[in-house]
Amino acid sequence: MRQKRSHVAGPTLLGSLLQLVAVAVLPVGVAAGAAGRCTASTPVKTYDKCIALPTQGATLAWTYDARNATLDAAFTGSFISPSGWVAWGINKDVPAMTGARVFAAFSDPSTGALLALPFLLSPDVKLQASPLVSRPLDIPLLASSASLVGTARTVHDGAIVTIAATIRLSPNRTKLHFVWNRGLYVQGYSPTIHPTDASDLASHATVDIVTTATEASPTISATLQWAHGSLNALSWGFLLPVGAAVARYLRPCASTGPTWFYAHAATQATGYTLGAAGFALGLVMSSSSPGVTYKLHRGLGIAAATAGSLQTLAMLFRPKTTNRYRKYWKSYHHLVGYGCVVVGVVNVFQGFEVMGLGASYWKLGYCMALATLIGGCVALEVNAWVVFCRRQQEEKLMRREVEDVVVKDRAAAF
C-alpha cells in the first residue's frame, strides 16, 4: 500500500510535535517498500535465477542465455488501486526513470482485460507536459505479456501481477539497470504519475544477471526521516511563528518593558537552532539518496534557511534607536522575518506530503497547533486595532479640548 495512517489517538498541540523528536517511529510506506520473497517459478515457466527487489515488495526472476545474449525475465509486483497500473522495464544508460523502456500493466478501460503496453519514458514525462502514450520500443523485444497471479480475475487493490518479457541484449553486457513502479490511476490508456514517497522514488536497481549482484539505491533510515521532519515542524513551522507573534503583540504593552524583546530573541534563537539542525539532516538525507529528489521541498527549505540566517546576521548589525538608518533596518527585519515564517510553514505542509502523511493524525495535530496560534493572533490583532482606534479617538478629543482651552484663553486676553 502507498500509505498507512498513523493510528495515534488524540495528539496534543505541542506534545505531538515534541513526541516526533523523542520517538523513532517507522515511517509511512516502509512496509510498502519492504522487499518480497523471490521465487524462480511462475505460473507460466520456471527461471534460473531470482532476486527480491528493494522496494514495493517486488521480485525479479530471469534466465539468461549467453549464447545469443537473450534475457527471459519476469517481474512480479502488486497493484495499489483497482484503476491503477504496475510498470517494469530497463534503462540502458542509468538507474533512473528518465530514458527507461518499460511495460505497464493495467486494466483495459473498454473490456477490463489485463493489458501490457510498452512506453518510452522521455524527460518530459517527469514534467507531465503531455499524457504518456504507448509506442514501440527501440530495443530488440522478442515477446512480452502480463498475467495476474492466483485466483484473481480482475485488477484490485493488492492484486499480484507478473510482467514477462524476452529481450535480446548487447553481447557481453550483463549489468542492467532495472526500474519499476506503480500508480493509482490510468486515464484512458495513459498511466498517470506514481506516488512520490521515498520508496517509490528509489524503485530502481542495477543487477548483474550472471552473478545476481545488486546495486540498489540507498534508503534513508526511518529515524533520520522523522528527526528531520519533527525538528523542522517544531522550528520553522511553530516556534518561529510564535516568536514573531511575541514581538508583534507584546511589544506595544508598556507593562512588559523589555521582556518582550528577550522572549522574542530566545524563541527565535531556539527555533533557528532546531531548524538549522533539521536543515542539516535534510542535506545528509539528500546526499545519501542521490536518486531521490524533492525539488519544491528542497527549494523551500533552502529559502527558509537562507532567510533565517540573514535574520540572525542582521542582529549583529542592528543600529541604535537614535540612528537614522534604524527605520530601514526595521523594514528589512520585518520583511525577511515574515517571509521566513510563511515559507517555513508552507514547507512543513510540503514535508507532510513528501513523507506520505498528507492524511495522518500528525498533520492534523500540527494543523490544530497552527490554527490555535493563528486564532490567538487574529484575536490579538483585532484587540490591537480596537486599542489603537480608541487611543486615536482619545487623542483627538484631547486635542480638541486643548484647542478649546487655547481659544478661550486668547478670547479672555482680548
Coordinates of C-alpha atoms in Angstrom, one line a residue:
M1 CA 0.0 0.0 0.0
R2 CA 1.2 3.5 -0.6
Q3 CA 0.1 4.9 2.8
K4 CA -0.7 3.6 6.3
R5 CA -2.3 6.2 8.6
S6 CA -0.7 6.5 11.9
H7 CA -3.3 5.5 14.5
V8 CA -2.2 7.7 17.3
A9 CA -5.3 8.8 19.2
G10 CA -5.7 12.4 20.3
P11 CA -2.4 14.2 19.8
T12 CA -1.8 17.3 21.8
L13 CA -1.0 20.5 20.1
L14 CA 2.7 20.8 21.1
G15 CA 3.1 17.4 22.6
S16 CA 2.6 15.7 19.2
L17 CA 5.4 17.8 17.8
L18 CA 7.8 17.0 20.6
Q19 CA 6.9 13.3 20.6
L20 CA 8.1 13.2 17.0
V21 CA 11.6 14.1 18.2
A22 CA 11.6 11.7 21.1
V23 CA 10.1 8.6 19.5
A24 CA 11.6 6.8 16.5
V25 CA 8.5 5.5 14.6
L26 CA 8.6 3.6 11.3
P27 CA 7.6 6.0 8.5
V28 CA 4.6 5.6 6.4
G29 CA 5.2 3.4 3.5
V30 CA 8.1 1.4 5.0
A31 CA 6.0 -1.7 4.8
A32 CA 5.3 -0.8 1.2
G33 CA 9.0 -0.6 0.4
A34 CA 9.9 -3.9 2.0
A35 CA 11.3 -6.5 -0.4
G36 CA 9.3 -9.5 -1.2
R37 CA 10.4 -13.2 -1.2
C38 CA 11.5 -14.1 -4.7
T39 CA 10.7 -17.4 -6.5
A40 CA 12.1 -18.7 -9.7
S41 CA 8.8 -20.4 -10.5
T42 CA 5.9 -18.6 -12.1
P43 CA 2.5 -19.9 -13.4
V44 CA 4.0 -19.7 -16.9
K45 CA 7.5 -21.1 -16.6
T46 CA 10.5 -21.6 -14.3
Y47 CA 13.5 -19.4 -14.5
D48 CA 17.1 -20.0 -13.5
K49 CA 17.6 -17.1 -11.0
C50 CA 15.6 -14.6 -9.0
I51 CA 16.1 -11.7 -6.6
A52 CA 13.9 -9.7 -4.2
L53 CA 13.9 -6.1 -5.4
P54 CA 14.5 -3.5 -2.6
T55 CA 11.1 -1.6 -2.7
Q56 CA 7.4 -2.2 -3.1
G57 CA 7.7 -6.0 -2.3
A58 CA 8.7 -6.6 -6.0
T59 CA 10.7 -9.5 -7.3
L60 CA 12.5 -10.4 -10.5
A61 CA 13.2 -13.8 -12.0
W62 CA 15.1 -14.5 -15.2
T63 CA 17.0 -16.8 -17.4
Y64 CA 20.0 -15.5 -19.4
D65 CA 21.2 -17.3 -22.5
A66 CA 24.7 -16.2 -23.1
R67 CA 24.9 -17.9 -26.5
N68 CA 22.5 -15.5 -28.1
A69 CA 22.5 -12.8 -25.4
T70 CA 18.8 -13.3 -24.7
L71 CA 17.2 -12.3 -21.4
D72 CA 13.9 -14.0 -20.5
A73 CA 12.6 -12.2 -17.4
A74 CA 9.5 -12.0 -15.2
F75 CA 8.8 -9.1 -12.9
T76 CA 6.3 -9.5 -10.1
G77 CA 4.6 -6.5 -8.4
S78 CA 1.3 -5.5 -6.8
F79 CA -1.4 -3.0 -7.6
I80 CA -2.4 -0.3 -5.2
S81 CA -5.7 0.6 -6.8
P82 CA -8.3 -1.2 -8.9
S83 CA -7.8 1.6 -11.5
G84 CA -4.0 1.6 -11.1
W85 CA -1.0 0.4 -13.0
V86 CA 2.2 -1.5 -12.4
A87 CA 5.3 -1.0 -14.7
W88 CA 8.7 -2.5 -15.1
G89 CA 11.5 -2.0 -17.6
I90 CA 15.1 -1.4 -18.4
N91 CA 17.2 1.8 -18.7
K92 CA 20.1 1.3 -21.0
D93 CA 22.2 4.2 -19.5
V94 CA 21.5 4.9 -15.8
P95 CA 19.4 3.5 -13.0
A96 CA 16.7 6.2 -13.3
M97 CA 13.1 6.6 -14.7
T98 CA 14.0 9.1 -17.4
G99 CA 15.1 7.2 -20.5
A100 CA 13.7 3.9 -19.4
R101 CA 11.9 1.4 -21.7
V102 CA 9.0 -0.1 -19.7
F103 CA 6.0 -2.3 -19.9
A104 CA 2.9 -1.1 -18.0
A105 CA 0.2 -3.5 -16.9
F106 CA -3.4 -2.2 -16.2
S107 CA -7.0 -3.0 -17.0
D108 CA -8.3 -2.2 -20.5
P109 CA -10.8 0.7 -20.0
S110 CA -13.1 -0.9 -22.6
T111 CA -13.0 -4.6 -21.8
G112 CA -11.5 -4.9 -18.3
A113 CA -8.9 -7.3 -19.6
L114 CA -5.3 -7.0 -18.4
L115 CA -3.0 -5.1 -20.8
A116 CA 0.8 -4.8 -21.0
L117 CA 1.7 -1.9 -23.2
P118 CA 5.2 -0.6 -24.0
F119 CA 6.2 3.0 -23.1
L120 CA 9.3 5.1 -23.6
L121 CA 9.8 7.5 -20.6
S122 CA 11.3 10.6 -22.2
P123 CA 12.4 13.6 -20.0
D124 CA 9.1 15.4 -20.4
V125 CA 7.3 12.6 -18.5
K126 CA 8.6 14.0 -15.2
L127 CA 7.2 17.4 -16.1
Q128 CA 3.8 15.9 -17.1
A129 CA 3.8 18.1 -20.1
S130 CA 1.6 15.7 -22.0
P131 CA -0.1 12.4 -21.5
L132 CA 2.1 9.3 -21.6
V133 CA 1.4 7.5 -24.9
S134 CA 2.3 3.9 -25.7
R135 CA 4.8 3.4 -28.5
P136 CA 7.0 0.6 -29.8
L137 CA 10.3 0.2 -28.0
D138 CA 13.6 0.8 -29.7
I139 CA 15.2 -2.4 -28.2
P140 CA 15.1 -5.9 -29.6
L141 CA 11.9 -7.2 -28.0
L142 CA 11.1 -10.8 -28.8
A143 CA 8.0 -11.2 -26.6
S144 CA 6.0 -9.6 -23.7
S145 CA 3.0 -10.4 -21.6
A146 CA 1.2 -9.7 -18.3
S147 CA -0.9 -12.0 -16.1
L148 CA -2.5 -11.9 -12.7
V149 CA -1.2 -14.3 -10.1
G150 CA -3.5 -16.6 -8.1
T151 CA -7.3 -16.7 -8.4
A152 CA -7.8 -13.0 -9.2
R153 CA -9.6 -12.4 -12.5
T154 CA -9.6 -8.6 -12.4
V155 CA -7.3 -5.9 -11.1
H156 CA -7.9 -4.9 -7.5
D157 CA -6.1 -3.3 -4.6
G158 CA -3.3 -5.7 -3.7
A159 CA -3.6 -7.9 -6.8
I160 CA -0.3 -9.5 -7.8
V161 CA 0.8 -9.2 -11.4
T162 CA 3.7 -10.8 -13.4
I163 CA 5.1 -8.8 -16.3
A164 CA 7.2 -11.1 -18.6
A165 CA 9.5 -10.1 -21.4
T166 CA 12.1 -11.6 -23.6
I167 CA 14.8 -9.2 -24.8
R168 CA 17.9 -9.6 -26.8
L169 CA 20.8 -7.7 -25.2
S170 CA 24.1 -6.4 -26.4
P171 CA 26.8 -9.1 -26.3
N172 CA 28.8 -9.3 -23.1
R173 CA 26.6 -6.7 -21.4
T174 CA 25.3 -8.4 -18.2
K175 CA 24.9 -5.5 -15.8
L176 CA 21.5 -3.9 -16.4
H177 CA 19.6 -1.0 -14.9
F178 CA 16.0 -2.1 -13.9
V179 CA 13.2 0.3 -13.0
W180 CA 9.7 -0.4 -11.7
N181 CA 6.8 1.5 -10.1
R182 CA 3.1 1.6 -9.6
G183 CA 0.4 4.2 -9.7
L184 CA -3.2 4.9 -8.6
Y185 CA -4.9 5.8 -11.9
V186 CA -4.9 5.3 -15.7
Q187 CA -6.5 7.9 -17.9
G188 CA -7.7 6.1 -21.0
Y189 CA -4.6 4.2 -21.9
S190 CA -2.2 6.6 -20.3
P191 CA -0.7 5.8 -16.8
T192 CA -0.7 8.9 -14.5
I193 CA 2.2 9.9 -12.2
H194 CA 3.1 7.5 -9.4
P195 CA 3.2 8.4 -5.7
T196 CA 6.3 10.2 -4.6
D197 CA 7.2 8.5 -1.3
A198 CA 10.8 7.8 -0.8
S199 CA 10.4 4.1 -1.6
D200 CA 8.6 4.9 -4.9
L201 CA 11.4 7.3 -6.0
A202 CA 14.0 4.7 -5.1
S203 CA 12.5 2.0 -7.2
H204 CA 15.5 1.2 -9.4
A205 CA 18.4 -1.1 -9.1
T206 CA 21.4 -2.3 -11.1
V207 CA 21.6 -6.1 -11.4
D208 CA 24.3 -8.3 -12.8
I209 CA 22.2 -11.0 -14.4
V210 CA 25.1 -13.5 -14.3
T211 CA 26.2 -13.1 -10.7
T212 CA 22.8 -11.7 -9.3
A213 CA 24.9 -8.9 -7.6
T214 CA 22.5 -6.0 -6.9
E215 CA 23.3 -2.3 -6.6
A216 CA 20.2 -0.8 -5.1
S217 CA 19.6 2.9 -4.3
P218 CA 20.5 3.6 -0.7
T219 CA 17.4 4.0 1.5
I220 CA 17.0 6.7 4.2
S221 CA 16.6 5.4 7.8
A222 CA 13.2 5.9 9.4
T223 CA 14.8 7.6 12.4
L224 CA 16.5 10.1 10.2
Q225 CA 13.3 10.9 8.3
W226 CA 11.3 11.5 11.5
A227 CA 14.1 13.5 13.2
H228 CA 14.3 15.8 10.1
G229 CA 10.5 16.2 9.8
S230 CA 9.9 16.8 13.5
L231 CA 12.7 19.3 14.0
N232 CA 11.6 21.3 11.0
A233 CA 7.9 21.2 12.0
L234 CA 8.7 22.3 15.5
S235 CA 11.1 25.1 14.5
W236 CA 10.2 26.6 11.1
G237 CA 6.6 25.6 11.4
F238 CA 5.8 26.6 15.0
L239 CA 8.5 28.3 17.2
L240 CA 9.4 30.9 14.6
P241 CA 5.8 31.9 14.1
V242 CA 5.4 32.1 17.9
G243 CA 8.4 34.3 18.2
A244 CA 7.1 36.6 15.5
A245 CA 3.7 36.8 17.4
V246 CA 5.5 37.6 20.6
A247 CA 7.3 40.6 19.1
R248 CA 4.1 41.7 17.3
Y249 CA 1.7 41.7 20.3
L250 CA 3.8 42.1 23.4
R251 CA 5.9 45.0 22.3
P252 CA 3.1 47.6 22.4
C253 CA 2.3 46.6 26.0
A254 CA 4.2 49.1 28.2
S255 CA 3.8 46.9 31.3
T256 CA 6.0 44.2 29.8
G257 CA 9.1 46.5 29.5
P258 CA 12.0 44.8 27.7
T259 CA 10.6 41.4 28.5
W260 CA 9.1 41.1 25.0
F261 CA 12.5 41.5 23.4
Y262 CA 14.1 38.8 25.5
A263 CA 11.2 36.4 24.9
H264 CA 11.2 37.1 21.2
A265 CA 15.0 36.7 20.9
A266 CA 15.0 33.4 23.0
T267 CA 12.2 31.9 21.0
Q268 CA 13.7 32.8 17.6
A269 CA 17.1 31.6 18.6
T270 CA 15.7 28.3 19.8
G271 CA 13.7 27.9 16.6
Y272 CA 16.6 28.8 14.3
T273 CA 18.9 26.4 16.1
L274 CA 16.5 23.5 15.8
G275 CA 15.7 24.5 12.2
A276 CA 19.4 24.5 11.3
A277 CA 19.7 21.0 12.7
G278 CA 16.7 19.8 10.7
F279 CA 18.1 21.5 7.6
A280 CA 21.4 19.8 8.1
L281 CA 19.7 16.4 8.4
G282 CA 17.9 17.2 5.1
L283 CA 21.3 17.8 3.5
V284 CA 22.5 14.4 4.8
M285 CA 19.4 12.7 3.5
S286 CA 19.8 14.3 0.1
S287 CA 23.5 13.3 -0.2
S288 CA 22.7 9.7 0.9
S289 CA 19.9 9.2 -1.7
P290 CA 21.1 10.8 -5.0
G291 CA 18.2 9.3 -6.9
V292 CA 15.5 10.8 -4.7
T293 CA 14.8 14.5 -5.4
Y294 CA 12.0 16.7 -4.0
K295 CA 12.7 19.9 -5.8
L296 CA 9.9 22.1 -4.3
H297 CA 10.6 20.9 -0.8
R298 CA 14.3 21.4 -1.1
G299 CA 13.9 24.8 -2.7
L300 CA 11.6 26.0 0.1
G301 CA 13.9 24.6 2.7
I302 CA 16.9 26.5 1.3
A303 CA 14.8 29.7 1.1
A304 CA 13.7 29.4 4.7
A305 CA 17.2 28.6 6.0
T306 CA 18.7 31.5 4.0
A307 CA 16.1 33.9 5.4
G308 CA 16.7 32.6 8.9
S309 CA 20.4 33.0 8.6
L310 CA 20.0 36.6 7.2
Q311 CA 17.8 37.4 10.2
T312 CA 20.5 36.1 12.6
L313 CA 23.2 38.1 10.9
A314 CA 21.0 41.2 10.9
M315 CA 21.0 41.1 14.7
L316 CA 24.8 41.7 14.7
F317 CA 24.4 44.9 12.7
R318 CA 21.3 46.3 14.4
P319 CA 21.6 50.1 14.6
K320 CA 20.8 52.0 17.8
T321 CA 17.3 53.5 18.1
T322 CA 18.8 57.0 17.5
N323 CA 20.5 56.0 14.3
R324 CA 18.9 57.4 11.2
Y325 CA 19.1 54.1 9.4
R326 CA 17.2 52.3 12.1
K327 CA 13.9 52.6 10.2
Y328 CA 15.4 50.9 7.2
W329 CA 16.8 48.1 9.3
K330 CA 13.3 47.6 10.9
S331 CA 11.6 47.3 7.5
Y332 CA 14.2 44.8 6.4
H333 CA 13.9 42.8 9.6
H334 CA 10.1 42.7 9.4
L335 CA 10.0 41.8 5.7
V336 CA 12.6 39.0 5.9
G337 CA 11.2 37.7 9.2
Y338 CA 7.6 37.3 8.0
G339 CA 8.8 35.9 4.7
C340 CA 10.8 33.2 6.6
V341 CA 7.7 32.3 8.7
V342 CA 5.5 31.9 5.6
V343 CA 8.0 29.9 3.7
G344 CA 8.7 27.7 6.7
V345 CA 5.0 26.9 7.3
V346 CA 4.4 26.1 3.7
N347 CA 7.4 23.8 3.6
V348 CA 6.2 21.9 6.6
F349 CA 3.0 21.1 4.8
Q350 CA 5.1 20.1 1.8
G351 CA 7.1 17.9 4.0
F352 CA 4.0 16.1 5.2
E353 CA 3.2 15.2 1.6
V354 CA 6.8 14.0 1.0
M355 CA 6.6 11.7 3.9
G356 CA 3.2 10.4 2.9
L357 CA 1.5 11.9 5.9
G358 CA -0.9 14.1 4.0
A359 CA -3.9 12.4 5.6
S360 CA -2.5 11.5 9.0
Y361 CA -3.1 12.4 12.6
W362 CA 0.4 14.0 12.7
K363 CA -0.7 16.6 10.1
L364 CA -4.0 17.1 12.0
G365 CA -2.1 17.7 15.2
Y366 CA 0.1 20.3 13.5
C367 CA -2.9 21.9 11.9
M368 CA -4.6 22.2 15.3
A369 CA -1.5 23.8 16.8
L370 CA -1.1 26.2 13.9
A371 CA -4.8 27.0 13.9
T372 CA -4.7 27.8 17.7
L373 CA -1.7 30.1 17.1
I374 CA -3.4 31.8 14.1
G375 CA -6.7 32.2 16.1
G376 CA -4.8 33.8 19.0
C377 CA -3.0 36.1 16.6
V378 CA -6.3 37.1 15.0
A379 CA -7.8 37.9 18.4
L380 CA -4.8 39.9 19.5
E381 CA -4.7 41.7 16.1
V382 CA -8.4 42.7 16.5
N383 CA -7.7 43.8 20.1
A384 CA -4.7 45.8 19.0
W385 CA -6.7 47.7 16.3
V386 CA -9.5 48.4 18.8
V387 CA -7.0 49.8 21.3
F388 CA -5.3 51.8 18.5
C389 CA -8.6 53.3 17.3
R390 CA -9.6 54.0 20.9
R391 CA -6.3 55.8 21.6
Q392 CA -6.7 57.8 18.3
Q393 CA -10.1 58.8 19.4
E394 CA -8.9 59.8 22.9
E395 CA -6.0 61.8 21.4
K396 CA -8.4 63.5 19.1
L397 CA -10.7 64.5 21.9
M398 CA -7.7 65.7 23.9
R399 CA -6.5 67.9 21.1
R400 CA -10.0 69.4 20.7
E401 CA -10.0 70.1 24.5
V402 CA -6.6 71.8 24.3
E403 CA -7.7 73.8 21.3
D404 CA -10.8 74.9 23.1
V405 CA -8.8 76.0 26.1
V406 CA -6.3 77.9 23.9
V407 CA -9.2 79.7 22.1
K408 CA -10.8 80.6 25.4
D409 CA -7.5 81.9 26.8
R410 CA -7.0 84.0 23.7
A411 CA -10.5 85.4 23.9
A412 CA -10.0 86.2 27.6
A413 CA -6.8 88.0 26.8
F414 CA -8.5 90.4 24.4

